[in-house]
CSV table of C-alpha atoms in Angstrom, one decimal:
chain,number,residue,atom,x,y,z
A,1,MET,CA,-3.8,-1.2,4.1
A,2,ALA,CA,-6.1,1.8,3.8
A,3,ALA,CA,-6.1,5.5,3.0
A,4,ALA,CA,-6.2,7.8,6.0
A,5,SER,CA,-9.5,9.3,4.7
A,6,PRO,CA,-11.8,8.9,1.7
A,7,THR,CA,-10.3,12.0,0.0
A,8,LEU,CA,-8.7,11.8,-3.4
A,9,ASN,CA,-5.3,12.9,-2.1
A,10,ASP,CA,-5.1,10.2,0.6
A,11,ASP,CA,-6.5,7.6,-1.8
A,12,ALA,CA,-3.8,8.4,-4.3
A,13,ALA,CA,-1.1,8.3,-1.6
A,14,ALA,CA,-2.2,4.8,-0.5
A,15,THR,CA,-2.3,3.6,-4.2
A,16,LEU,CA,1.2,4.9,-4.8
A,17,PHE,CA,2.5,3.4,-1.6
A,18,ALA,CA,1.2,0.0,-2.7
A,19,ALA,CA,2.7,0.6,-6.2
A,20,GLY,CA,6.1,1.4,-4.7
A,21,ILE,CA,6.2,-1.7,-2.6
A,22,ALA,CA,5.1,-3.8,-5.6
A,23,ALA,CA,7.8,-2.2,-7.7
A,24,ARG,CA,10.5,-3.3,-5.3
A,25,PHE,CA,9.1,-6.9,-5.2
A,26,ALA,CA,9.0,-6.9,-9.1
A,27,GLY,CA,12.6,-5.6,-9.2
A,28,ARG,CA,13.9,-8.3,-6.9
A,29,ARG,CA,12.0,-11.2,-8.4
A,30,GLY,CA,12.0,-10.2,-12.1
A,31,ALA,CA,8.2,-11.0,-12.3
A,32,ASP,CA,5.0,-9.2,-13.0
A,33,ILE,CA,2.5,-7.7,-10.5
A,34,PHE,CA,-1.1,-8.9,-10.4
A,35,TRP,CA,-3.4,-6.0,-9.6
A,36,THR,CA,-7.2,-6.6,-9.2
A,37,ALA,CA,-10.0,-4.3,-8.3
A,38,SER,CA,-13.7,-3.7,-9.0
A,39,GLN,CA,-13.2,-0.3,-10.5
A,40,PHE,CA,-10.5,0.8,-12.9
A,41,ASP,CA,-9.0,4.1,-11.7
A,42,LEU,CA,-5.3,3.4,-11.9
A,43,TYR,CA,-3.2,6.1,-13.6
A,44,ALA,CA,-0.2,4.5,-15.4
A,45,PRO,CA,2.1,7.6,-15.4
A,46,GLY,CA,1.6,8.0,-11.6
A,47,LEU,CA,2.4,4.3,-11.0
A,48,GLU,CA,5.5,4.7,-13.1
A,49,GLN,CA,6.7,7.6,-11.0
A,50,SER,CA,6.5,5.2,-8.1
A,51,GLY,CA,8.7,2.7,-9.9
A,52,LEU,CA,6.0,0.4,-11.2
A,53,LYS,CA,6.2,0.1,-15.0
A,54,PRO,CA,2.8,-0.3,-16.8
A,55,ALA,CA,4.2,-3.3,-18.7
A,56,ALA,CA,4.9,-5.1,-15.4
A,57,ILE,CA,1.2,-5.0,-14.3
A,58,LEU,CA,-1.4,-7.7,-15.2
A,59,TYR,CA,-4.7,-5.9,-14.3
A,60,ALA,CA,-7.9,-7.8,-13.7
A,61,GLN,CA,-11.2,-6.2,-13.0
A,62,GLY,CA,-14.0,-8.0,-11.1
A,63,MET,CA,-17.6,-6.9,-10.9
A,64,LYS,CA,-17.7,-7.2,-7.1
A,65,ASP,CA,-15.4,-7.7,-4.1
A,66,SER,CA,-16.0,-11.4,-3.9
A,67,ILE,CA,-14.7,-11.9,-7.5
A,68,VAL,CA,-11.7,-9.6,-6.8
A,69,LEU,CA,-10.8,-11.7,-3.7
A,70,ALA,CA,-11.2,-15.0,-5.6
A,71,MET,CA,-8.9,-13.7,-8.4
A,72,ALA,CA,-6.3,-12.5,-5.9
A,73,GLU,CA,-6.4,-15.9,-4.2
A,74,ASP,CA,-5.9,-17.8,-7.5
A,75,ALA,CA,-3.0,-15.5,-8.5
A,76,LEU,CA,-1.4,-16.1,-5.1
A,77,ARG,CA,-1.7,-19.8,-5.3
A,78,ASP,CA,-0.2,-19.7,-8.9
A,79,GLY,CA,3.0,-18.4,-7.4
A,80,SER,CA,4.3,-16.8,-10.6
A,81,PHE,CA,3.8,-13.2,-9.6
A,82,ALA,CA,6.1,-11.0,-7.7
A,83,CYS,CA,3.3,-9.5,-5.7
A,84,VAL,CA,-0.5,-9.4,-5.7
A,85,ILE,CA,-2.6,-6.3,-5.0
A,86,ALA,CA,-6.3,-6.5,-4.4
A,87,GLU,CA,-8.6,-3.4,-3.9
A,88,VAL,CA,-11.9,-4.1,-2.1
A,89,LYS,CA,-14.4,-2.3,0.1
A,90,ALA,CA,-15.3,-5.4,2.1
A,91,ALA,CA,-13.3,-8.4,3.2
A,92,ASP,CA,-14.3,-10.4,6.3
A,93,GLN,CA,-11.9,-12.4,8.5
A,94,THR,CA,-12.4,-15.6,6.5
A,95,ALA,CA,-11.5,-13.9,3.2
A,96,THR,CA,-8.4,-12.4,4.7
A,97,ARG,CA,-7.4,-15.7,6.2
A,98,ARG,CA,-7.8,-17.4,2.8
A,99,LEU,CA,-5.6,-14.8,1.2
A,100,GLN,CA,-3.0,-15.2,4.0
A,101,LEU,CA,-2.9,-19.0,3.4
A,102,ALA,CA,-2.8,-18.6,-0.4
A,103,ALA,CA,0.1,-16.1,0.0
A,104,SER,CA,2.0,-18.7,2.1
A,105,ASP,CA,1.3,-21.5,-0.3
A,106,GLY,CA,2.5,-19.6,-3.3
A,107,SER,CA,5.3,-17.8,-1.5
A,108,THR,CA,3.9,-14.5,-2.9
A,109,PRO,CA,3.3,-11.3,-0.9
A,110,VAL,CA,-0.2,-9.8,-1.0
A,111,LEU,CA,-1.3,-6.2,-0.4
A,112,LEU,CA,-5.0,-5.9,0.4
A,113,TYR,CA,-6.1,-2.3,-0.1
A,114,ARG,CA,-9.3,-1.7,1.9
A,115,ARG,CA,-11.3,1.2,0.3
A,116,HIS,CA,-13.5,3.4,2.4
A,117,ARG,CA,-17.2,2.2,2.5
A,118,ARG,CA,-18.3,4.8,5.0
A,119,LEU,CA,-17.0,8.3,5.7
A,120,ASP,CA,-17.1,7.8,9.5
A,121,ARG,CA,-15.4,4.4,9.7
A,122,CYS,CA,-11.8,3.4,9.0
A,123,PRO,CA,-11.7,0.2,6.9
A,124,LEU,CA,-8.9,-1.1,9.2
A,125,SER,CA,-11.3,-1.3,12.1
A,126,SER,CA,-12.9,-4.6,10.9
A,127,LEU,CA,-11.5,-8.0,11.8
A,128,SER,CA,-8.7,-9.2,9.6
A,129,SER,CA,-6.0,-12.0,9.5
A,130,ALA,CA,-3.5,-9.6,8.0
A,131,MET,CA,0.0,-9.6,9.5
A,132,THR,CA,0.2,-5.8,9.4
A,133,ARG,CA,-2.3,-3.0,8.9
A,134,TRP,CA,-1.1,0.3,7.3
A,135,ARG,CA,-2.8,3.6,7.1
A,136,ILE,CA,-1.5,6.1,4.5
A,137,GLY,CA,-2.3,9.9,4.3
A,138,CYS,CA,-0.8,13.0,2.8
A,139,THR,CA,1.1,15.7,4.7
A,140,PRO,CA,2.4,19.1,3.4
A,141,SER,CA,5.6,18.8,1.4
A,142,ALA,CA,8.6,20.8,2.5
A,143,PRO,CA,8.9,24.4,1.2
A,144,LEU,CA,11.5,24.8,-1.6
A,145,PRO,CA,14.0,27.7,-1.8
A,146,TYR,CA,12.6,28.4,-5.3
A,147,PRO,CA,9.1,28.3,-6.9
A,148,GLY,CA,7.7,24.9,-7.2
A,149,VAL,CA,6.3,21.9,-5.4
A,150,GLY,CA,8.5,19.6,-3.4
A,151,ARG,CA,8.5,15.8,-3.2
A,152,ALA,CA,5.2,14.6,-1.8
A,153,ARG,CA,5.1,13.5,1.8
A,154,TRP,CA,3.0,10.9,3.5
A,155,LEU,CA,2.1,10.0,7.0
A,156,VAL,CA,2.6,6.3,7.1
A,157,GLU,CA,1.0,4.6,10.1
A,158,LEU,CA,1.5,1.0,11.1
A,159,VAL,CA,-1.8,0.6,12.9
A,160,ARG,CA,-1.3,-3.0,14.0
A,161,GLN,CA,1.3,-5.7,13.7
A,162,ARG,CA,1.6,-9.1,15.2
A,163,ASN,CA,4.0,-9.2,18.2
A,164,GLY,CA,4.9,-5.5,17.8
A,165,ASN,CA,3.9,-2.0,18.6
A,166,PRO,CA,2.2,0.4,16.2
A,167,PHE,CA,4.1,3.5,15.1
A,168,SER,CA,3.9,6.3,12.6
A,169,LEU,CA,6.5,8.0,10.4
A,170,GLU,CA,6.4,11.0,8.1
A,171,LEU,CA,8.1,9.9,4.8
A,172,GLU,CA,8.8,11.3,1.4
A,173,ALA,CA,6.7,9.6,-1.3
A,174,CYS,CA,8.1,6.8,-3.5
A,175,ASP,CA,10.7,7.8,-6.1
A,176,ASP,CA,11.0,6.2,-9.5
A,177,THR,CA,12.5,3.1,-8.0
A,178,GLY,CA,9.7,2.6,-5.4
A,179,ARG,CA,11.9,3.7,-2.5
A,180,LEU,CA,10.6,5.9,0.3
A,181,ALA,CA,12.9,8.4,2.2
A,182,LEU,CA,13.0,10.1,5.5
A,183,PRO,CA,12.4,13.9,5.1
A,184,ALA,CA,15.5,14.9,7.2
A,185,ALA,CA,18.9,15.4,5.7
A,186,ALA,CA,21.4,12.6,6.4
A,187,PRO,CA,22.9,14.3,9.5
A,188,ASP,CA,19.5,14.7,11.1
A,189,ARG,CA,18.1,11.3,10.3
A,190,ALA,CA,18.4,10.1,13.9
A,191,ILE,CA,16.2,13.1,15.0
A,192,ALA,CA,13.6,12.3,12.3
A,193,THR,CA,13.5,8.7,13.3
A,194,GLY,CA,13.1,9.7,16.9
A,195,ARG,CA,10.0,11.6,16.1
A,196,ALA,CA,8.2,8.4,15.1
A,197,ALA,CA,5.1,8.2,17.3
A,198,ILE,CA,5.2,5.0,19.3
A,199,GLN,CA,1.7,4.3,20.6
A,200,ALA,CA,0.2,1.7,22.8
A,201,ALA,CA,-1.5,-1.2,21.1
């Protein structure tokens, strides 16, 4: 998974997207989340708005990407966490394969957040053993009939998946239970879903 651009808005959207997914895993399994990164920039109130309580996160900071990946692999093999999130700038195909095998061994889902290393290159363009690759970016929220800011909206793109086509959806950001929503009202949901952009692989 990666942010659509290196901007702060898209980076925050990708972080909260991961937090929402992790919150749902934590709620189902009744276990904590292991979150590892090389720089500490998580904002606890923001994570909580996406459903992930600060008390449910075990945070580990590594000095470099190789240490972050090693900690994520150990946490996955341990099997006691609801989900493992690792933030790195570089992870080759061997590293992602090791994470995939560890996730399988520990029956634990892993979210690898690929941070931007260069402005002109998407982190998802490098080789990876990931089952799916997601790109998350911000879009304008819907105007409200009164002064204020509406619920944040994201462009969520499934860039690649095994045995399936890529697609993109415009979704409303995670609520305090970690759930995403289609922007359209219930009667128009079929229309909103139909707007999903199906692209060739």
